[in-house]
Amino acid sequence: MPVTPNDDIVEISRRCDFLCMALASAEDDVKTNPTKRYMYLCKASGERPNHTFLHFSKGTCGTRLDLHRAYLSQRAILPILLTLPFCPWLEHINLREERLTTTLVELLCESLRNLPCIRTIDVSMNPFGSFGVQALLRLVLRKRSIMDCYVGDAQSVGSLLRRLQMACERNRRDAVDVEEEEEEEEEEGEEEGKDAFSTLPVKCPGG
């Protein structure tokens, strides 16, 4: 993966491999339960759990994960990224000012790619570049549920930023079209119901 300033791809890859190997020996319920998984990965990484994410991982604290200014180190954010795929209720994630490099943004995209409800991603004010924006663009093109993806002053070429914005706009338009189609189908169903009712005898036989 391409390297951006402050990006240690070798160290991040090594840490990911270490955590995945540690997880391989865990019990099955630890692997699939988000809270247990996160706690296990934090212990293996030697990091204190982030309370915001710990509460979010329980699935009872809403659909928005706000880690803005949580000041997570690279070692501390990896357990979060490796747990996110098991949080299908996630709709909005805020990772502004978390020193995300290109490698971490690419890992984030991998973590979000199969989540069914993800709608908003905010990774503004992070030191990643064009390859990070490319990863986000691929994610938005793949996940039609994503309506907004904020990258702020990412160190990227303007054409990529415009394509990312256009992809989000397309997803928003598609969502509106689907909603309008569903409303039309509901109205047609109601009209058909009324027509069927109007064909019934005024007085039922035997009534």
PDB file of C-alpha atoms in Angstrom:
ATOM      1  CA  MET A   1       0.000   0.000   0.000  1.00  0.00           C
ATOM      2  CA  PRO A   2       1.252   3.518  -0.778  1.00  0.00           C
ATOM      3  CA  VAL A   3       2.880   5.487   1.986  1.00  0.00           C
ATOM      4  CA  THR A   4       1.948   9.003   3.068  1.00  0.00           C
ATOM      5  CA  PRO A   5       3.727  11.225   5.620  1.00  0.00           C
ATOM      6  CA  ASN A   6       3.706   9.719   9.124  1.00  0.00           C
ATOM      7  CA  ASP A   7       2.573   6.392   7.645  1.00  0.00           C
ATOM      8  CA  ASP A   8       4.428   3.281   8.825  1.00  0.00           C
ATOM      9  CA  ILE A   9       2.904   0.587   6.646  1.00  0.00           C
ATOM     10  CA  VAL A  10       5.306  -2.073   7.870  1.00  0.00           C
ATOM     11  CA  GLU A  11       4.462  -1.480  11.531  1.00  0.00           C
ATOM     12  CA  ILE A  12       0.710  -1.322  10.914  1.00  0.00           C
ATOM     13  CA  SER A  13       0.777  -4.502   8.846  1.00  0.00           C
ATOM     14  CA  ARG A  14       2.836  -6.243  11.515  1.00  0.00           C
ATOM     15  CA  ARG A  15       0.414  -5.184  14.250  1.00  0.00           C
ATOM     16  CA  CYS A  16      -2.599  -6.343  12.233  1.00  0.00           C
ATOM     17  CA  ASP A  17      -1.007  -9.731  11.617  1.00  0.00           C
ATOM     18  CA  PHE A  18      -0.189 -10.055  15.316  1.00  0.00           C
ATOM     19  CA  LEU A  19      -3.749  -9.216  16.391  1.00  0.00           C
ATOM     20  CA  CYS A  20      -5.300 -11.557  13.833  1.00  0.00           C
ATOM     21  CA  MET A  21      -3.060 -14.387  15.012  1.00  0.00           C
ATOM     22  CA  ALA A  22      -4.015 -13.660  18.625  1.00  0.00           C
ATOM     23  CA  LEU A  23      -7.687 -13.664  17.674  1.00  0.00           C
ATOM     24  CA  ALA A  24      -7.352 -17.012  15.914  1.00  0.00           C
ATOM     25  CA  SER A  25      -6.834 -18.747  19.256  1.00  0.00           C
ATOM     26  CA  ALA A  26      -9.820 -17.048  20.931  1.00  0.00           C
ATOM     27  CA  GLU A  27     -13.161 -18.705  21.692  1.00  0.00           C
ATOM     28  CA  ASP A  28     -15.810 -18.472  18.970  1.00  0.00           C
ATOM     29  CA  ASP A  29     -18.053 -16.137  20.979  1.00  0.00           C
ATOM     30  CA  VAL A  30     -15.085 -13.785  21.462  1.00  0.00           C
ATOM     31  CA  LYS A  31     -14.500 -13.671  17.711  1.00  0.00           C
ATOM     32  CA  THR A  32     -18.085 -12.740  16.855  1.00  0.00           C
ATOM     33  CA  ASN A  33     -19.292 -10.724  19.861  1.00  0.00           C
ATOM     34  CA  PRO A  34     -18.194  -7.108  19.224  1.00  0.00           C
ATOM     35  CA  THR A  35     -17.646  -6.160  22.867  1.00  0.00           C
ATOM     36  CA  LYS A  36     -15.745  -9.328  23.755  1.00  0.00           C
ATOM     37  CA  ARG A  37     -13.764  -9.126  20.529  1.00  0.00           C
ATOM     38  CA  TYR A  38     -12.758  -5.511  21.163  1.00  0.00           C
ATOM     39  CA  MET A  39     -11.742  -6.187  24.762  1.00  0.00           C
ATOM     40  CA  TYR A  40      -9.714  -9.215  23.679  1.00  0.00           C
ATOM     41  CA  LEU A  41      -7.907  -7.241  20.958  1.00  0.00           C
ATOM     42  CA  CYS A  42      -7.162  -4.375  23.340  1.00  0.00           C
ATOM     43  CA  LYS A  43      -5.661  -6.796  25.834  1.00  0.00           C
ATOM     44  CA  ALA A  44      -3.573  -8.453  23.120  1.00  0.00           C
ATOM     45  CA  SER A  45      -2.434  -5.035  21.915  1.00  0.00           C
ATOM     46  CA  GLY A  46      -1.645  -3.779  25.409  1.00  0.00           C
ATOM     47  CA  GLU A  47      -4.009  -0.816  25.001  1.00  0.00           C
ATOM     48  CA  ARG A  48      -6.728   0.509  27.304  1.00  0.00           C
ATOM     49  CA  PRO A  49     -10.192   0.226  25.729  1.00  0.00           C
ATOM     50  CA  ASN A  50     -11.749   3.430  24.463  1.00  0.00           C
ATOM     51  CA  HIS A  51     -14.929   3.937  26.516  1.00  0.00           C
ATOM     52  CA  THR A  52     -16.864   5.507  23.638  1.00  0.00           C
ATOM     53  CA  PHE A  53     -16.281   2.560  21.347  1.00  0.00           C
ATOM     54  CA  LEU A  54     -16.737   0.058  24.156  1.00  0.00           C
ATOM     55  CA  HIS A  55     -20.261   1.381  24.803  1.00  0.00           C
ATOM     56  CA  PHE A  56     -20.999   1.536  21.084  1.00  0.00           C
ATOM     57  CA  SER A  57     -19.921  -2.089  20.591  1.00  0.00           C
ATOM     58  CA  LYS A  58     -22.776  -3.247  22.835  1.00  0.00           C
ATOM     59  CA  GLY A  59     -25.297  -2.194  20.185  1.00  0.00           C
ATOM     60  CA  THR A  60     -27.518  -0.364  22.666  1.00  0.00           C
ATOM     61  CA  CYS A  61     -26.159   3.177  22.335  1.00  0.00           C
ATOM     62  CA  GLY A  62     -27.459   4.257  18.950  1.00  0.00           C
ATOM     63  CA  THR A  63     -26.076   4.094  15.426  1.00  0.00           C
ATOM     64  CA  ARG A  64     -23.590   6.975  15.580  1.00  0.00           C
ATOM     65  CA  LEU A  65     -19.933   6.439  16.523  1.00  0.00           C
ATOM     66  CA  ASP A  66     -18.203   9.738  17.321  1.00  0.00           C
ATOM     67  CA  LEU A  67     -14.471   9.386  17.972  1.00  0.00           C
ATOM     68  CA  HIS A  68     -13.601  12.973  17.085  1.00  0.00           C
ATOM     69  CA  ARG A  69     -10.673  14.074  19.221  1.00  0.00           C
ATOM     70  CA  ALA A  70     -10.412  10.735  20.961  1.00  0.00           C
ATOM     71  CA  TYR A  71      -6.680  11.067  20.206  1.00  0.00           C
ATOM     72  CA  LEU A  72      -6.228   7.385  19.485  1.00  0.00           C
ATOM     73  CA  SER A  73      -2.775   6.065  18.700  1.00  0.00           C
ATOM     74  CA  GLN A  74      -2.273   3.731  15.751  1.00  0.00           C
ATOM     75  CA  ARG A  75      -1.994   0.825  18.192  1.00  0.00           C
ATOM     76  CA  ALA A  76      -5.252   1.868  19.874  1.00  0.00           C
ATOM     77  CA  ILE A  77      -7.255   2.304  16.680  1.00  0.00           C
ATOM     78  CA  LEU A  78      -6.438  -1.101  15.195  1.00  0.00           C
ATOM     79  CA  PRO A  79      -8.656  -3.052  17.651  1.00  0.00           C
ATOM     80  CA  ILE A  80     -11.505  -0.700  16.690  1.00  0.00           C
ATOM     81  CA  LEU A  81     -10.988  -1.208  12.954  1.00  0.00           C
ATOM     82  CA  LEU A  82     -10.856  -4.982  13.431  1.00  0.00           C
ATOM     83  CA  THR A  83     -14.122  -4.920  15.415  1.00  0.00           C
ATOM     84  CA  LEU A  84     -16.207  -2.605  13.216  1.00  0.00           C
ATOM     85  CA  PRO A  85     -17.197  -5.374  10.740  1.00  0.00           C
ATOM     86  CA  PHE A  86     -19.197  -6.932  13.597  1.00  0.00           C
ATOM     87  CA  CYS A  87     -21.221  -3.753  14.267  1.00  0.00           C
ATOM     88  CA  PRO A  88     -23.941  -3.892  11.573  1.00  0.00           C
ATOM     89  CA  TRP A  89     -25.972  -1.124  13.261  1.00  0.00           C
ATOM     90  CA  LEU A  90     -23.320   1.517  12.459  1.00  0.00           C
ATOM     91  CA  GLU A  91     -24.735   4.353  10.323  1.00  0.00           C
ATOM     92  CA  HIS A  92     -22.480   7.336  11.052  1.00  0.00           C
ATOM     93  CA  ILE A  93     -18.789   7.331  11.951  1.00  0.00           C
ATOM     94  CA  ASN A  94     -16.741  10.399  12.877  1.00  0.00           C
ATOM     95  CA  LEU A  95     -12.952  10.040  12.913  1.00  0.00           C
ATOM     96  CA  ARG A  96     -11.979  13.676  12.440  1.00  0.00           C
ATOM     97  CA  GLU A  97      -8.505  14.665  13.610  1.00  0.00           C
ATOM     98  CA  GLU A  98      -7.445  11.120  14.486  1.00  0.00           C
ATOM     99  CA  ARG A  99      -4.165  11.176  12.539  1.00  0.00           C
ATOM    100  CA  LEU A 100      -5.430   8.610  10.060  1.00  0.00           C
ATOM    101  CA  THR A 101      -2.845   7.801   7.415  1.00  0.00           C
ATOM    102  CA  THR A 102      -3.498   6.263   4.014  1.00  0.00           C
ATOM    103  CA  THR A 103      -2.958   2.767   5.377  1.00  0.00           C
ATOM    104  CA  LEU A 104      -5.435   3.312   8.221  1.00  0.00           C
ATOM    105  CA  VAL A 105      -8.027   4.809   5.855  1.00  0.00           C
ATOM    106  CA  GLU A 106      -7.699   1.762   3.617  1.00  0.00           C
ATOM    107  CA  LEU A 107      -8.175  -0.497   6.636  1.00  0.00           C
ATOM    108  CA  LEU A 108     -11.223   1.563   7.637  1.00  0.00           C
ATOM    109  CA  CYS A 109     -12.736   1.056   4.191  1.00  0.00           C
ATOM    110  CA  GLU A 110     -12.190  -2.685   4.469  1.00  0.00           C
ATOM    111  CA  SER A 111     -13.933  -2.641   7.840  1.00  0.00           C
ATOM    112  CA  LEU A 112     -16.972  -0.778   6.491  1.00  0.00           C
ATOM    113  CA  ARG A 113     -17.407  -2.497   3.129  1.00  0.00           C
ATOM    114  CA  ASN A 114     -19.946  -5.105   4.312  1.00  0.00           C
ATOM    115  CA  LEU A 115     -21.880  -3.024   6.839  1.00  0.00           C
ATOM    116  CA  PRO A 116     -25.477  -2.706   5.591  1.00  0.00           C
ATOM    117  CA  CYS A 117     -26.471   0.602   7.195  1.00  0.00           C
ATOM    118  CA  ILE A 118     -23.406   2.849   6.890  1.00  0.00           C
ATOM    119  CA  ARG A 119     -24.507   6.289   5.653  1.00  0.00           C
ATOM    120  CA  THR A 120     -21.966   8.914   6.719  1.00  0.00           C
ATOM    121  CA  ILE A 121     -18.174   8.871   7.025  1.00  0.00           C
ATOM    122  CA  ASP A 122     -16.189  11.831   8.347  1.00  0.00           C
ATOM    123  CA  VAL A 123     -12.406  11.532   8.131  1.00  0.00           C
ATOM    124  CA  SER A 124     -11.670  15.239   7.761  1.00  0.00           C
ATOM    125  CA  MET A 125      -8.409  16.775   8.978  1.00  0.00           C
ATOM    126  CA  ASN A 126      -6.358  13.584   8.757  1.00  0.00           C
ATOM    127  CA  PRO A 127      -2.946  13.237   7.049  1.00  0.00           C
ATOM    128  CA  PHE A 128      -3.874  10.871   4.223  1.00  0.00           C
ATOM    129  CA  GLY A 129      -3.518  11.478   0.507  1.00  0.00           C
ATOM    130  CA  SER A 130      -4.865  10.478  -2.889  1.00  0.00           C
ATOM    131  CA  PHE A 131      -4.651   6.736  -2.308  1.00  0.00           C
ATOM    132  CA  GLY A 132      -6.789   7.122   0.797  1.00  0.00           C
ATOM    133  CA  VAL A 133      -9.345   9.134  -1.178  1.00  0.00           C
ATOM    134  CA  GLN A 134      -9.295   6.445  -3.865  1.00  0.00           C
ATOM    135  CA  ALA A 135     -10.103   3.810  -1.250  1.00  0.00           C
ATOM    136  CA  LEU A 136     -13.014   5.921   0.009  1.00  0.00           C
ATOM    137  CA  LEU A 137     -14.238   6.458  -3.548  1.00  0.00           C
ATOM    138  CA  ARG A 138     -14.242   2.710  -4.211  1.00  0.00           C
ATOM    139  CA  LEU A 139     -16.195   2.203  -0.996  1.00  0.00           C
ATOM    140  CA  VAL A 140     -18.817   4.840  -1.856  1.00  0.00           C
ATOM    141  CA  LEU A 141     -19.229   3.400  -5.362  1.00  0.00           C
ATOM    142  CA  ARG A 142     -19.701  -0.060  -3.859  1.00  0.00           C
ATOM    143  CA  LYS A 143     -21.944   0.954  -0.947  1.00  0.00           C
ATOM    144  CA  ARG A 144     -24.975   2.799  -2.286  1.00  0.00           C
ATOM    145  CA  SER A 145     -26.091   3.437   1.298  1.00  0.00           C
ATOM    146  CA  ILE A 146     -23.284   6.002   1.829  1.00  0.00           C
ATOM    147  CA  MET A 147     -24.721   9.498   1.327  1.00  0.00           C
ATOM    148  CA  ASP A 148     -21.864  11.629   2.638  1.00  0.00           C
ATOM    149  CA  CYS A 149     -18.106  11.161   2.917  1.00  0.00           C
ATOM    150  CA  TYR A 150     -16.193  14.121   4.334  1.00  0.00           C
ATOM    151  CA  VAL A 151     -12.445  14.279   3.713  1.00  0.00           C
ATOM    152  CA  GLY A 152     -11.809  17.966   4.403  1.00  0.00           C
ATOM    153  CA  ASP A 153      -8.335  19.078   3.364  1.00  0.00           C
ATOM    154  CA  ALA A 154      -7.068  15.669   2.281  1.00  0.00           C
ATOM    155  CA  GLN A 155      -3.774  15.809   0.386  1.00  0.00           C
ATOM    156  CA  SER A 156      -5.385  14.679  -2.855  1.00  0.00           C
ATOM    157  CA  VAL A 157      -5.841  15.825  -6.426  1.00  0.00           C
ATOM    158  CA  GLY A 158      -8.987  17.801  -7.120  1.00  0.00           C
ATOM    159  CA  SER A 159     -10.381  15.346  -9.665  1.00  0.00           C
ATOM    160  CA  LEU A 160     -10.520  12.557  -7.080  1.00  0.00           C
ATOM    161  CA  LEU A 161     -12.251  14.795  -4.563  1.00  0.00           C
ATOM    162  CA  ARG A 162     -14.840  15.777  -7.180  1.00  0.00           C
ATOM    163  CA  ARG A 163     -15.456  12.138  -8.114  1.00  0.00           C
ATOM    164  CA  LEU A 164     -15.976  11.294  -4.449  1.00  0.00           C
ATOM    165  CA  GLN A 165     -18.474  14.135  -4.092  1.00  0.00           C
ATOM    166  CA  MET A 166     -20.289  13.081  -7.273  1.00  0.00           C
ATOM    167  CA  ALA A 167     -20.505   9.468  -6.071  1.00  0.00           C
ATOM    168  CA  CYS A 168     -22.137  10.605  -2.822  1.00  0.00           C
ATOM    169  CA  GLU A 169     -24.562  12.806  -4.754  1.00  0.00           C
ATOM    170  CA  ARG A 170     -25.488   9.867  -6.989  1.00  0.00           C
ATOM    171  CA  ASN A 171     -26.195   7.694  -3.949  1.00  0.00           C
ATOM    172  CA  ARG A 172     -28.412  10.420  -2.479  1.00  0.00           C
ATOM    173  CA  ARG A 173     -30.356  10.711  -5.743  1.00  0.00           C
ATOM    174  CA  ASP A 174     -30.787   6.949  -5.959  1.00  0.00           C
ATOM    175  CA  ALA A 175     -32.055   6.851  -2.380  1.00  0.00           C
ATOM    176  CA  VAL A 176     -34.650   9.536  -3.170  1.00  0.00           C
ATOM    177  CA  ASP A 177     -35.742   7.668  -6.315  1.00  0.00           C
ATOM    178  CA  VAL A 178     -36.151   4.420  -4.381  1.00  0.00           C
ATOM    179  CA  GLU A 179     -38.155   6.197  -1.689  1.00  0.00           C
ATOM    180  CA  GLU A 180     -40.448   7.784  -4.290  1.00  0.00           C
ATOM    181  CA  GLU A 181     -40.946   4.428  -6.018  1.00  0.00           C
ATOM    182  CA  GLU A 182     -41.859   2.801  -2.710  1.00  0.00           C
ATOM    183  CA  GLU A 183     -44.358   5.575  -1.967  1.00  0.00           C
ATOM    184  CA  GLU A 184     -45.926   5.149  -5.419  1.00  0.00           C
ATOM    185  CA  GLU A 185     -46.198   1.389  -4.904  1.00  0.00           C
ATOM    186  CA  GLU A 186     -47.870   1.955  -1.536  1.00  0.00           C
ATOM    187  CA  GLU A 187     -50.351   4.396  -3.079  1.00  0.00           C
ATOM    188  CA  GLU A 188     -51.110   1.973  -5.921  1.00  0.00           C
ATOM    189  CA  GLY A 189     -51.649  -0.791  -3.371  1.00  0.00           C
ATOM    190  CA  GLU A 190     -54.076   1.383  -1.447  1.00  0.00           C
ATOM    191  CA  GLU A 191     -55.992   2.265  -4.630  1.00  0.00           C
ATOM    192  CA  GLU A 192     -56.208  -1.396  -5.624  1.00  0.00           C
ATOM    193  CA  GLY A 193     -57.537  -2.178  -2.166  1.00  0.00           C
ATOM    194  CA  LYS A 194     -60.209   0.488  -2.517  1.00  0.00           C
ATOM    195  CA  ASP A 195     -61.190  -0.795  -5.981  1.00  0.00           C
ATOM    196  CA  ALA A 196     -61.472  -4.342  -4.693  1.00  0.00           C
ATOM    197  CA  PHE A 197     -63.636  -3.159  -1.806  1.00  0.00           C
ATOM    198  CA  SER A 198     -65.922  -1.204  -4.138  1.00  0.00           C
ATOM    199  CA  THR A 199     -66.742  -4.366  -6.129  1.00  0.00           C
ATOM    200  CA  LEU A 200     -68.197  -6.123  -3.085  1.00  0.00           C
ATOM    201  CA  PRO A 201     -71.987  -6.381  -2.901  1.00  0.00           C
ATOM    202  CA  VAL A 202     -73.609  -3.601  -0.949  1.00  0.00           C
ATOM    203  CA  LYS A 203     -75.309  -6.251   1.128  1.00  0.00           C
ATOM    204  CA  CYS A 204     -73.609  -9.585   1.607  1.00  0.00           C
ATOM    205  CA  PRO A 205     -75.762 -12.669   0.930  1.00  0.00           C
ATOM    206  CA  GLY A 206     -77.396 -13.875   4.078  1.00  0.00           C
ATOM    207  CA  GLY A 207     -76.797 -10.512   5.750  1.00  0.00           C
TER     208      GLY A 207
END
